[in-house]
Tab-separated table of C-alpha atoms and ligand atoms in Angstrom:
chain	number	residue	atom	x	y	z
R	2	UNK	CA	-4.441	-17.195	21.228
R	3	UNK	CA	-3.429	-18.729	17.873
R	4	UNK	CA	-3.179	-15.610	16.013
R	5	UNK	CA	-0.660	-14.301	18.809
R	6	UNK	CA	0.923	-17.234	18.518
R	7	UNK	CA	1.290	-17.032	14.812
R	8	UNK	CA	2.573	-13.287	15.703
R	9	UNK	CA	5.458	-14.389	18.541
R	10	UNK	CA	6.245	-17.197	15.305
R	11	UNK	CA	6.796	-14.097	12.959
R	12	UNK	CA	9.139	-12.464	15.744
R	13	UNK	CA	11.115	-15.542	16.544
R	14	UNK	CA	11.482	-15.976	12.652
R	15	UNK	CA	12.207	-12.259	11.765
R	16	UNK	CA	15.835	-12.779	10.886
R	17	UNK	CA	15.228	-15.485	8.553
R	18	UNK	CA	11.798	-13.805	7.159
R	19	UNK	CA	13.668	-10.501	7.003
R	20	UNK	CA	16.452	-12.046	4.702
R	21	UNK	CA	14.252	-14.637	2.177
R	22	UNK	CA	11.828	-10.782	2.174
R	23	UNK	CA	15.475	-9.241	0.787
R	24	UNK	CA	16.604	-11.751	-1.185
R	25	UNK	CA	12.869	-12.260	-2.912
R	26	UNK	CA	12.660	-8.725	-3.802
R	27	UNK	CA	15.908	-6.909	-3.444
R	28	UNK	CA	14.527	-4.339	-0.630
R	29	UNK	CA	16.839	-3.085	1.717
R	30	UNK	CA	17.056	-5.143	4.843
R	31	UNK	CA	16.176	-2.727	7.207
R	32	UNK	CA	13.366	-2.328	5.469
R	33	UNK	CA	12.437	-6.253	5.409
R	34	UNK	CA	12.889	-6.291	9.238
R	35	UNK	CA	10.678	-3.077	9.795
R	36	UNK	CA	8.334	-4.936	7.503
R	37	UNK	CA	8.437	-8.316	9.499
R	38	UNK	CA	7.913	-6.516	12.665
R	39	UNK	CA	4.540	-4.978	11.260
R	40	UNK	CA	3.077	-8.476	10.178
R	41	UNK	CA	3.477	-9.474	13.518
R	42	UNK	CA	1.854	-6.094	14.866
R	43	UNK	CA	-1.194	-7.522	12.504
R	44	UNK	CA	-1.876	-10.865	13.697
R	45	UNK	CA	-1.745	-9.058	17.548
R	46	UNK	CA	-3.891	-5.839	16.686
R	47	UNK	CA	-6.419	-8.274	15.266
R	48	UNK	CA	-5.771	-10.911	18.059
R	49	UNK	CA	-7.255	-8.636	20.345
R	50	UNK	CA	-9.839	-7.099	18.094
R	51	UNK	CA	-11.134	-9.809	17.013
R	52	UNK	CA	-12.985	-9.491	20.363
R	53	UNK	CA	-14.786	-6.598	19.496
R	54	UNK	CA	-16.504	-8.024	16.670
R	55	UNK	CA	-20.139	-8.064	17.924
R	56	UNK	CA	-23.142	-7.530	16.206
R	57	UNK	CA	-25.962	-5.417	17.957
R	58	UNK	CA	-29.495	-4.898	19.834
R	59	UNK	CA	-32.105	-3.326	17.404
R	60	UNK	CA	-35.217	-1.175	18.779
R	61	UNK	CA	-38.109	-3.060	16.743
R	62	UNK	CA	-41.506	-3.332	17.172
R	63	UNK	CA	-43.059	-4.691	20.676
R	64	UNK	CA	-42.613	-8.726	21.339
R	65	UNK	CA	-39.310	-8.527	18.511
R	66	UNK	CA	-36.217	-9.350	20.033
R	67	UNK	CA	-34.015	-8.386	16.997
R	68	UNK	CA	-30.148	-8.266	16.955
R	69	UNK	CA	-27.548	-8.639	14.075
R	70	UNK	CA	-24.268	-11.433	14.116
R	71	UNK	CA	-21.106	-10.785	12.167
R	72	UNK	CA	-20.529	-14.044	10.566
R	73	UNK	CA	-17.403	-15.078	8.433
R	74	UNK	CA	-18.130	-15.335	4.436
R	75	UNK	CA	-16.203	-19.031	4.592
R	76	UNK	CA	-13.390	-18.943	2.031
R	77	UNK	CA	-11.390	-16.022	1.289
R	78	UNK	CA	-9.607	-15.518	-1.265
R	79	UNK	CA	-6.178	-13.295	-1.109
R	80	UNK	CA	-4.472	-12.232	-4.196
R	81	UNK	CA	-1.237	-9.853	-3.230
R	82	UNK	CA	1.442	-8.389	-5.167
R	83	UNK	CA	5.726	-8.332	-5.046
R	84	UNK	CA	6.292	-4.953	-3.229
R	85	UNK	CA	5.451	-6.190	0.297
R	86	UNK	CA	4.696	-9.914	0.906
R	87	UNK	CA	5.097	-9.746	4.224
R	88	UNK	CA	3.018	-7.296	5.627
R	89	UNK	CA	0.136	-7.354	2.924
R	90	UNK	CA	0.063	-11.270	3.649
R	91	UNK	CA	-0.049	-10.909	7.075
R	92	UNK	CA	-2.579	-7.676	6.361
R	93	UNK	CA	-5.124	-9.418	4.780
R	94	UNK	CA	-4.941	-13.066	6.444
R	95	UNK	CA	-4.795	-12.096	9.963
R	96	UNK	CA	-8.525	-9.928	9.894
R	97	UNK	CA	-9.723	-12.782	7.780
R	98	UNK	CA	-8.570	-15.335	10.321
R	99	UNK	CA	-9.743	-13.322	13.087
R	100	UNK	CA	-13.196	-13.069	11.695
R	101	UNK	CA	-13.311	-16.507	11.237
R	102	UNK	CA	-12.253	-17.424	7.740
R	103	UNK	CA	-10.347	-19.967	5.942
R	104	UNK	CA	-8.024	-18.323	3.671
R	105	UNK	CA	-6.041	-18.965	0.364
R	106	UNK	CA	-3.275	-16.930	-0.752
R	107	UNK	CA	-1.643	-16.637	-4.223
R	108	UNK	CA	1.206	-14.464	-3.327
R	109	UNK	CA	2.727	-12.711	-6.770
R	110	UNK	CA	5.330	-14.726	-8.715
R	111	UNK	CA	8.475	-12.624	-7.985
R	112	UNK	CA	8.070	-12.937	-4.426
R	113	UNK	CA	6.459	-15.726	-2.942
R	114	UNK	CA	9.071	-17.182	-0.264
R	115	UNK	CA	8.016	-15.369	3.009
R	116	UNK	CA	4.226	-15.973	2.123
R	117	UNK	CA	5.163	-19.677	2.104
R	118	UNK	CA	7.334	-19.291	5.283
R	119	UNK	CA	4.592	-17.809	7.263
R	120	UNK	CA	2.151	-20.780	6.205
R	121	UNK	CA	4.690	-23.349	7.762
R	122	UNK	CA	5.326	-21.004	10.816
R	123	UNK	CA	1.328	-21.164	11.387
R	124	UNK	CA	1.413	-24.260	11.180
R	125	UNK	CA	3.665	-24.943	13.894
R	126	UNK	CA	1.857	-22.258	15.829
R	127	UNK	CA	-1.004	-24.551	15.859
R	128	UNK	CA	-3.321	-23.196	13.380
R	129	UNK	CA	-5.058	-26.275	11.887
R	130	UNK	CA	-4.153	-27.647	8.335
R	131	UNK	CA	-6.243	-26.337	6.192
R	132	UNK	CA	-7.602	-22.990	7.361
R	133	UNK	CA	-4.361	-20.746	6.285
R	134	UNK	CA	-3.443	-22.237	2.554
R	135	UNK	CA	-0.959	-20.783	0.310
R	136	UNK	CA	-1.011	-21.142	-3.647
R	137	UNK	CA	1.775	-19.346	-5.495
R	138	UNK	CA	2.100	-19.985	-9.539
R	139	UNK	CA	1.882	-16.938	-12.059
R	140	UNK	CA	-1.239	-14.258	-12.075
R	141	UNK	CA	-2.821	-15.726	-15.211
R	142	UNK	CA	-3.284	-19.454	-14.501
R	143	UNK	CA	-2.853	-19.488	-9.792
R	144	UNK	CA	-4.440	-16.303	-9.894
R	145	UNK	CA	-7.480	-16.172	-12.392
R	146	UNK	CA	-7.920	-20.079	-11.421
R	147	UNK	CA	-8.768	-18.534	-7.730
R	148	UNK	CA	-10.465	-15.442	-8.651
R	149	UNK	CA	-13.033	-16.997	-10.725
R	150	UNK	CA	-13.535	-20.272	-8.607
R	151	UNK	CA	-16.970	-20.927	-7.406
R	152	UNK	CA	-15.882	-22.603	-3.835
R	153	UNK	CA	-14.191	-18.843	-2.511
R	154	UNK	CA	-17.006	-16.633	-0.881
R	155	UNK	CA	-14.828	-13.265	-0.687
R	156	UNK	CA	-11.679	-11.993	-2.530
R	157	UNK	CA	-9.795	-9.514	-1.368
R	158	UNK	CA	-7.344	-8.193	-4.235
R	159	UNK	CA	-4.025	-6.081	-4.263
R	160	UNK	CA	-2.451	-4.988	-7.368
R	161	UNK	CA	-2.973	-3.501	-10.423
R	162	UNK	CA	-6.105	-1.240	-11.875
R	163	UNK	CA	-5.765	-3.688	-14.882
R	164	UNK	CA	-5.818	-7.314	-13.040
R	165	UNK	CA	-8.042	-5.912	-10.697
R	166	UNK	CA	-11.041	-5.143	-13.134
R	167	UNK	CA	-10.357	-8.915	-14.359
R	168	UNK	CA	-10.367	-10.527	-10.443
R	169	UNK	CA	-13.318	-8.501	-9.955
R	170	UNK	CA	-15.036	-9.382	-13.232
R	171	UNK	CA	-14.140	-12.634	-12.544
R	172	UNK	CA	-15.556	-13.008	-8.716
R	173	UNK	CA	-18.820	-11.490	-9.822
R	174	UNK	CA	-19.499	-14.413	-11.947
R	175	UNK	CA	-20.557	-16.099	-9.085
R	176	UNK	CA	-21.780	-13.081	-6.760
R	177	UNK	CA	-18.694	-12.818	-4.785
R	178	UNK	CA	-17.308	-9.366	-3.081
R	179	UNK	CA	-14.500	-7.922	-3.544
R	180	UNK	CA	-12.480	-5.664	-2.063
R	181	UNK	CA	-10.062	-3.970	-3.995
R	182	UNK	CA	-6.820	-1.952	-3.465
R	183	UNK	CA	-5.401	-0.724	-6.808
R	184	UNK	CA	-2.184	1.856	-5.666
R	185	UNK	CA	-1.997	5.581	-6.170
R	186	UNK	CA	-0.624	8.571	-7.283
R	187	UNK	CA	-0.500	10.552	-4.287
R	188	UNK	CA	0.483	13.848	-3.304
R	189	UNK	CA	2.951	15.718	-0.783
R	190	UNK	CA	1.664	19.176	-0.860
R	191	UNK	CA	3.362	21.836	0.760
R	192	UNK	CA	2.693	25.287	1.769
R	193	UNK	CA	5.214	27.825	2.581
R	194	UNK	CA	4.485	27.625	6.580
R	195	UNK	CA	5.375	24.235	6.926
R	196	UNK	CA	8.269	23.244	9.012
R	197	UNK	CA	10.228	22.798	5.483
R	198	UNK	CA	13.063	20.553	6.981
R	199	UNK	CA	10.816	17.701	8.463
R	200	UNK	CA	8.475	17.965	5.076
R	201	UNK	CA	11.475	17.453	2.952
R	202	UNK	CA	13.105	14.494	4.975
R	203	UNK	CA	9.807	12.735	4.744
R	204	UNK	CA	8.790	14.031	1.343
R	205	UNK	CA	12.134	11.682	0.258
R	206	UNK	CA	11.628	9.179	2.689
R	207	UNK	CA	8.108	8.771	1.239
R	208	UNK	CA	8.940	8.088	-2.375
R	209	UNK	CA	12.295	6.358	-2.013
R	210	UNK	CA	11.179	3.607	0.953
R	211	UNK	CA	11.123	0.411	-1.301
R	212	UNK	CA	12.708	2.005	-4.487
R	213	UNK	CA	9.508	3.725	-4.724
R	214	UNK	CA	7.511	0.191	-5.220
R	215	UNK	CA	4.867	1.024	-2.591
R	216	UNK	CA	1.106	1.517	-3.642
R	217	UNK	CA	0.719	4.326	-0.986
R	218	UNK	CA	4.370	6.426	-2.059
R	219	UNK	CA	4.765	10.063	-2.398
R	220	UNK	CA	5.043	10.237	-5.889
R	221	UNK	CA	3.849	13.760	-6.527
R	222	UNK	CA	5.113	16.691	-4.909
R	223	UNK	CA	3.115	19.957	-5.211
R	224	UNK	CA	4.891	22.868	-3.702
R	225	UNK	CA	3.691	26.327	-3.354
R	226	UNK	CA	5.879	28.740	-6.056
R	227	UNK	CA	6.625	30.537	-3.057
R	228	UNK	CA	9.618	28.290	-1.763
R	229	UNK	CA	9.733	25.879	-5.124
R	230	UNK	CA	13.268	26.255	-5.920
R	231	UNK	CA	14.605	25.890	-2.175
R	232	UNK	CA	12.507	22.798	-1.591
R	233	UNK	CA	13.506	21.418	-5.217
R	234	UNK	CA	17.330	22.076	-4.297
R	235	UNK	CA	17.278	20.495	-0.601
R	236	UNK	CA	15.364	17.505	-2.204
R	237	UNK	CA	17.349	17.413	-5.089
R	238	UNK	CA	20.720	17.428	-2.391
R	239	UNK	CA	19.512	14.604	-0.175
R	240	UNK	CA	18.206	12.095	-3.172
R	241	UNK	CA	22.438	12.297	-4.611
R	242	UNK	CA	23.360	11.027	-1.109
R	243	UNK	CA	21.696	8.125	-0.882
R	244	UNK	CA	23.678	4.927	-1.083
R	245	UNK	CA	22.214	2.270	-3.365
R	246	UNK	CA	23.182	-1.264	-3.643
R	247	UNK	CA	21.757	-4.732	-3.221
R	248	UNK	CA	19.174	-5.138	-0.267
R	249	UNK	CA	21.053	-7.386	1.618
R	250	UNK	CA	23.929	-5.340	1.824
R	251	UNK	CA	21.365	-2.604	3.708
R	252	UNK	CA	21.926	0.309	1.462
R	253	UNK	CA	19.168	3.052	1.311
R	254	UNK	CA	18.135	2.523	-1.997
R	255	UNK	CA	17.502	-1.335	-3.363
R	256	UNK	CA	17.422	-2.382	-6.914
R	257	UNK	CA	13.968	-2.473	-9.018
R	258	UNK	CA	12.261	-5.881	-9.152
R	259	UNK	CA	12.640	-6.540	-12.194
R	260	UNK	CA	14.023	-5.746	-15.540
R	261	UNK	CA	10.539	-5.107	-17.260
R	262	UNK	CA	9.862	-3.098	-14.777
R	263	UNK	CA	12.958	-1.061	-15.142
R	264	UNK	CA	11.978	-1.116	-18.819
R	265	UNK	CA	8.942	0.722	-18.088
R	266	UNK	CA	9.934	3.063	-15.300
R	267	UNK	CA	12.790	3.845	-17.448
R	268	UNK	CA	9.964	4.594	-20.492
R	269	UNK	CA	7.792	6.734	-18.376
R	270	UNK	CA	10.603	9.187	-17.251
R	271	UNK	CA	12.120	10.042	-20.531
R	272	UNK	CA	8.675	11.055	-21.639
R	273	UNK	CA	8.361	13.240	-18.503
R	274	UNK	CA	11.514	14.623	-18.909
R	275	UNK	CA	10.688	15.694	-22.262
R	276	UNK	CA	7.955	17.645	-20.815
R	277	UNK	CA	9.575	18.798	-17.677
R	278	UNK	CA	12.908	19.684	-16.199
R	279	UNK	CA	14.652	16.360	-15.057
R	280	UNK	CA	16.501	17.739	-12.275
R	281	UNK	CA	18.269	14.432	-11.204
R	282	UNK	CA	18.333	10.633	-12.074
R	283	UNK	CA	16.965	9.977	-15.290
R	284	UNK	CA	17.870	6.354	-15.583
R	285	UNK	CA	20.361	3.448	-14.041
R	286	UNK	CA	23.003	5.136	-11.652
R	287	UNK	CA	26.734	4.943	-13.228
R	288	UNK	CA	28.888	2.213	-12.039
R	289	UNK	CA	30.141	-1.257	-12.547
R	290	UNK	CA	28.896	-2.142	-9.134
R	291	UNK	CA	24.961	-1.149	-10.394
R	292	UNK	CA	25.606	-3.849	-13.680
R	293	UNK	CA	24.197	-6.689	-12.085
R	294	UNK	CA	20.964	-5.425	-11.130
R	295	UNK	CA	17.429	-3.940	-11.784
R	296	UNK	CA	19.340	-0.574	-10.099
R	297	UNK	CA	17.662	2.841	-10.492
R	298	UNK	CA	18.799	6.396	-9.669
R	299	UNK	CA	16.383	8.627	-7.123
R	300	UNK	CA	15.138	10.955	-9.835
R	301	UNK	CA	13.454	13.976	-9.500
R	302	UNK	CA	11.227	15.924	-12.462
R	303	UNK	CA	10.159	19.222	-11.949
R	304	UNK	CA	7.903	21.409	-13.569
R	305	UNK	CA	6.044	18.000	-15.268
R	306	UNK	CA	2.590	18.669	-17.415
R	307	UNK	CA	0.414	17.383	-15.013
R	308	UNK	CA	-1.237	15.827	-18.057
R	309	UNK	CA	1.806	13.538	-18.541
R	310	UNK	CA	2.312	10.030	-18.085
R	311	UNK	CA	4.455	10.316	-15.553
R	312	UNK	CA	2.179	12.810	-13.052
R	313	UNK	CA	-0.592	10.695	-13.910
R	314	UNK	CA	0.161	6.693	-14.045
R	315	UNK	CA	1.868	4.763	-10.805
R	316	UNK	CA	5.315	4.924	-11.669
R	317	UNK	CA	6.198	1.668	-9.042
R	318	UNK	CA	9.562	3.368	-8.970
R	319	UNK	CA	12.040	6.000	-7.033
R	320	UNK	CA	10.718	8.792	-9.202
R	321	UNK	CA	9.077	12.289	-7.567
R	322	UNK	CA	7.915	14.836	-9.963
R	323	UNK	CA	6.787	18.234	-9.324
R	324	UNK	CA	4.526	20.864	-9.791
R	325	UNK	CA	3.879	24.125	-8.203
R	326	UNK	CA	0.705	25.613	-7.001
R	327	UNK	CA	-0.524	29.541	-6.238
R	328	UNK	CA	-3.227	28.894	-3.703
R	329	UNK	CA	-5.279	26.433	-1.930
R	330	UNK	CA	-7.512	25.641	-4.787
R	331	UNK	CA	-4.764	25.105	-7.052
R	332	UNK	CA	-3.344	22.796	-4.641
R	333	UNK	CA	-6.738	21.116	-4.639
R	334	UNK	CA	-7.468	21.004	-8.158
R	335	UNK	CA	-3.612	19.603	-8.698
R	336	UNK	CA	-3.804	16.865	-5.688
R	337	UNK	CA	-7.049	15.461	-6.681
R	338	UNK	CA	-6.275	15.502	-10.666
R	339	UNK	CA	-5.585	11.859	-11.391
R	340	UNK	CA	-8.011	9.249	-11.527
R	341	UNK	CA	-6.306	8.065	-8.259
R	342	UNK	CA	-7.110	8.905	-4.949
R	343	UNK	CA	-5.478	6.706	-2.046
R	344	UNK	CA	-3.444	8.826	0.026
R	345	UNK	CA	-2.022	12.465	0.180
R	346	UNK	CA	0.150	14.525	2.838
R	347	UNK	CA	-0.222	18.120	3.679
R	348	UNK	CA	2.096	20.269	5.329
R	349	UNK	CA	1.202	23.494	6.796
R	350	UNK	CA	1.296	25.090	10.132
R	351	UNK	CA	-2.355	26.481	9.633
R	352	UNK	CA	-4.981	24.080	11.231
R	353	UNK	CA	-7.750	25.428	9.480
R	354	UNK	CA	-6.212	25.207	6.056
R	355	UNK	CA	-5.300	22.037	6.879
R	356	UNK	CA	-9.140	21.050	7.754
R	357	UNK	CA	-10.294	22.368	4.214
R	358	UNK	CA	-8.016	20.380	2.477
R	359	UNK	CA	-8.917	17.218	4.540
R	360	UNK	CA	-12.583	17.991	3.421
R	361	UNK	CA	-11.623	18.714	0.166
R	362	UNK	CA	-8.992	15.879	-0.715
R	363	UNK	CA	-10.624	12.601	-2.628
R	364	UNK	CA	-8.277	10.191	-1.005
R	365	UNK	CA	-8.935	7.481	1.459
R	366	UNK	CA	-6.359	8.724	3.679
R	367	UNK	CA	-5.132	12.332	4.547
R	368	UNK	CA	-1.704	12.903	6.704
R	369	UNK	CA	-1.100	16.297	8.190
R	370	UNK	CA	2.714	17.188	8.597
R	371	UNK	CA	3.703	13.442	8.154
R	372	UNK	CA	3.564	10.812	5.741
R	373	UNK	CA	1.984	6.766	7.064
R	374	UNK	CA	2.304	6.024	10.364
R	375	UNK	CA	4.683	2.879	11.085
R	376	UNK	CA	3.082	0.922	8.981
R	377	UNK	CA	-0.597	2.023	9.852
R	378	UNK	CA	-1.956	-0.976	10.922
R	379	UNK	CA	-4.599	1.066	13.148
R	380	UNK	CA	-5.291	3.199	10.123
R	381	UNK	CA	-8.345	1.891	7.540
R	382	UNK	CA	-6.797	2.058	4.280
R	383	UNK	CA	-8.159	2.246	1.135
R	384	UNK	CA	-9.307	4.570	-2.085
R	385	UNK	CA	-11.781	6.415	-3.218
R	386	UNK	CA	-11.972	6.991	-7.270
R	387	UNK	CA	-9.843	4.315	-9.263
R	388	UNK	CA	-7.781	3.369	-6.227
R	389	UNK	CA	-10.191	0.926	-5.584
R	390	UNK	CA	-12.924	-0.104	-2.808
R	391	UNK	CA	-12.970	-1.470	0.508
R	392	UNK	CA	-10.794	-1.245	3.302
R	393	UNK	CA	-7.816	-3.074	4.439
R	394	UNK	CA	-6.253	-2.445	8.322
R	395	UNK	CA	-7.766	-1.207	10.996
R	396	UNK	CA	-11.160	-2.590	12.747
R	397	UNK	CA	-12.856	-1.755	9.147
R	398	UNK	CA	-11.013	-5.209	7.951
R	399	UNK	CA	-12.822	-7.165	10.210
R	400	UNK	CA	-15.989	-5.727	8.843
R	401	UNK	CA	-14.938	-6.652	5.536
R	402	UNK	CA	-14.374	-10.047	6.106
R	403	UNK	CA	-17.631	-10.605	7.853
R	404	UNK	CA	-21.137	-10.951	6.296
R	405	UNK	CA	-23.882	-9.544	8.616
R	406	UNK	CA	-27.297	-11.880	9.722
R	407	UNK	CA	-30.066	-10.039	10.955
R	408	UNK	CA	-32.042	-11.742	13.624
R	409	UNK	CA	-35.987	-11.658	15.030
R	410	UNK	CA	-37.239	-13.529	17.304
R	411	UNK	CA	-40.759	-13.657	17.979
R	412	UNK	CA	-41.196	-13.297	22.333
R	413	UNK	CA	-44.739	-12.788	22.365
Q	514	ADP	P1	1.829	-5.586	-10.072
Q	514	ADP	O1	1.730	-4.443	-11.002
Q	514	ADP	O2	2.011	-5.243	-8.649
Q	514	ADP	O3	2.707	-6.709	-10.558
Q	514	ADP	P2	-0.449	-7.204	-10.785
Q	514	ADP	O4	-1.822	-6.694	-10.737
Q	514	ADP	O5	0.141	-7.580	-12.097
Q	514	ADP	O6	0.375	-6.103	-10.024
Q	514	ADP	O7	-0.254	-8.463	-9.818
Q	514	ADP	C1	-0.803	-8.540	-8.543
Q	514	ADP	C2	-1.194	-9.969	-8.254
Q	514	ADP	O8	-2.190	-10.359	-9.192
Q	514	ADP	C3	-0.043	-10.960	-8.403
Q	514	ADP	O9	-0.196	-11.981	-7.418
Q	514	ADP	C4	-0.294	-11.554	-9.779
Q	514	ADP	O10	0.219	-12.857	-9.933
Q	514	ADP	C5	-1.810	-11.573	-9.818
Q	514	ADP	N1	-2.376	-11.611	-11.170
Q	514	ADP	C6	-1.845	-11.159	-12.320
Q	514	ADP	N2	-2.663	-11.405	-13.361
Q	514	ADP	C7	-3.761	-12.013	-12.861
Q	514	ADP	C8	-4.987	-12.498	-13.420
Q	514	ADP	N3	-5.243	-12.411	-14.725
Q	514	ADP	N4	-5.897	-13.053	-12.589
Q	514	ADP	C9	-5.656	-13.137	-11.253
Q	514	ADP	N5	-4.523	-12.714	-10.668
Q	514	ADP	C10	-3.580	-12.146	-11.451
């Protein structure tokens, strides 16, 4: 009942959220709201399946009545990042308040307003003082304070590979789990039967949707040679209609967080473009209106080495690049070729193909003729490879943020 009451909070509060979520990180609103209305989603999805958390019966020997409890670890700790307070807050607190948890949160440092909103709103929701506890201040001193303090019994990190070797490091100083979820480099690959005007609408969508800032965007696309240059041109068409302005103003496109990371977004495509084709973009769009902020052009690389920065390392910015494939093994070999492996989209009319590549495909989440589903809060997410461990969403959460007992009693 609390957690639903935290989630009718979140709705009552979704205009406000929705605008400090905008303001904080310069998304588009439209995107803050949509983003509002999945944190709620969370604290209901795990409001209700919170009640399926049960441990089991065992078979065991004769006069054993054995059975297992899911218990909560105690203290979790939740370390998030800037690209989407909102729903990663309410991601990782909601399972770990449905499991039975008291959590701390050190939302990032460009972005901590809604994190610190929806600690007040639980608060008036009734959750008592003390079990949902927010702790912003910079990565180095809030952050590594939390990670390596000996009262948290779980930490559950999203960010970078970097930081996320050090939280871990950090938490196994004292024996304490992690989970970890550490972004992506993941592929839209497309084969010549795909319905080519719903792949291309969401192959855009996919890497534009928060400036490209999303640790699950399409940032790859790989494109059989086939129908390359008709996909590249429709692509190329759509990303030099998108409006861009400030995310209040509800453009498609939002500025960049921040200037270092235009800095380095900015680095990483001029070395791509040196070894591809840049095909649009390249850098801030022209304008007086785009002065004034971290503003980025949807650019589009083609042809990119895919031993290159910039088809290798998580861009964290509105920046596709391509590559084009022969077969299916190519496609294979080309998908799974970065130490990555979160999530990856194929689109093809052929079931079976699509089967082999969901078999073959080491990613913790495959899409077939789509890209995320509404926020996925159903879904378990995660990696495989560098992309980390553990999963977040889903009923899998609540397995993560529960320790198991094992039980025998002696009936005899
Ligand atoms: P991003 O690339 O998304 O900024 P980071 O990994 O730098 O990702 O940051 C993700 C979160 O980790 C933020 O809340 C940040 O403050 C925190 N953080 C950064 N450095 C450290 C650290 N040394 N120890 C613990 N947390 C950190």
């Amino acid at each position: 009942a609390l957690l639903r009451g935290v989630a009718r909070a979140i709705e009552g509060d979704a205009e406000e959220l929705s605008r400090l979520e905008s303001l904080d990180t310069g998304k588009p609103l439209a995107q803050a709201r949509a983003d509002v209305a999945v944190a709620a989603r969370y604290f209901d999805f795990y409001a209700s399946a919170a009640e399926g958390l049960a441990g089991a019966t065992l078979a065991g020997a004769r006069g054993i009545f054995a059975y297992t409890l899911r218990e909560p670890w105690g203290v979790t700790a939740h370390i998030i990042p800037w690209n989407y307070p909102m729903q990663i807050s309410a991601r990782t607190l909601a399972p770990a308040l449905a499991a039975g948890n008291c959590c701390v949160l050190k939302p990032a440092e460009e972005a901590p307003l809604t994190a610190l909103r929806l600690a007040r709103l639980a608060l008036d929701a009734g959750v008592p003082p003390g079990v949902l506890n927010v702790v912003p201040g910079h990565g180095t001193v809030a952050g590594a304070a939390l990670a390596a303090h000996p009262g948290i019994d779980h930490l559950a990190f999203t960010g970078s590979q970097e930081v996320g070797v050090l939280v871990a490091r950090a938490a196994a100083a004292h024996i304490v789990p992690v989970t970890l979820e550490l972004g992506g480099k993941s592929p839209n690959v497309v084969f010549p039967d795909a319905d080519l005007e719903r792949a291309t609408g969401t192959v855009v969508a996919a890497i534009l949707q928060n400036a490209g800032q999303t640790c699950s965007a399409g940032s790859r696309l790989l494109v059989h040679r086939s129908i390359h240059d008709d996909v590249v041109q429709e692509i190329a068409r759509r990303f030099e209609g998108v409006s861009i302005g400030r995310g209040l103003d509800d453009p498609d496109l939002g500025p960049l967080i921040s200037e270092v990371q235009r800095t380095r977004v900015a680095a990483l495509v001029r070395e791509g473009a040196a070894s591809g084709r840049l095909v649009t973009g390249g850098g801030a769009p022209a304008g007086d209106a785009y002065r004034d902020g971290f503003f980025f052009a949807p650019t589009l690389v083609d042809h990119v080495d895919p031993a290159a920065g910039i088809a290798r390392e998580e861009v964290f910015g509105p920046v596709l690049v391509v590559s084009t494939f022969e077969d299916e093994d190519e496609a294979v070999a080309l998908a799974n070729g970065t130490d990555y492996g979160l999530i990856a989209a194929v689109w093809t009319r052929d079931l079976a193909r699509a089967q082999r590549l969901v078999a073959e495909l080491r990613v913790g989440q495959v899409f077939v003729n789509g890209y995320g589903a509404g926020g996925g809060v159903e879904l378990p997410f995660g990696g495989q490879k560098r992309s980390g461990y553990g999963r977040e969403k889903g009923f899998e959460a609540l397995l993560e943020y529960s320790q198991l007992k094992s039980v025998a009693v002696n009936i005899d």
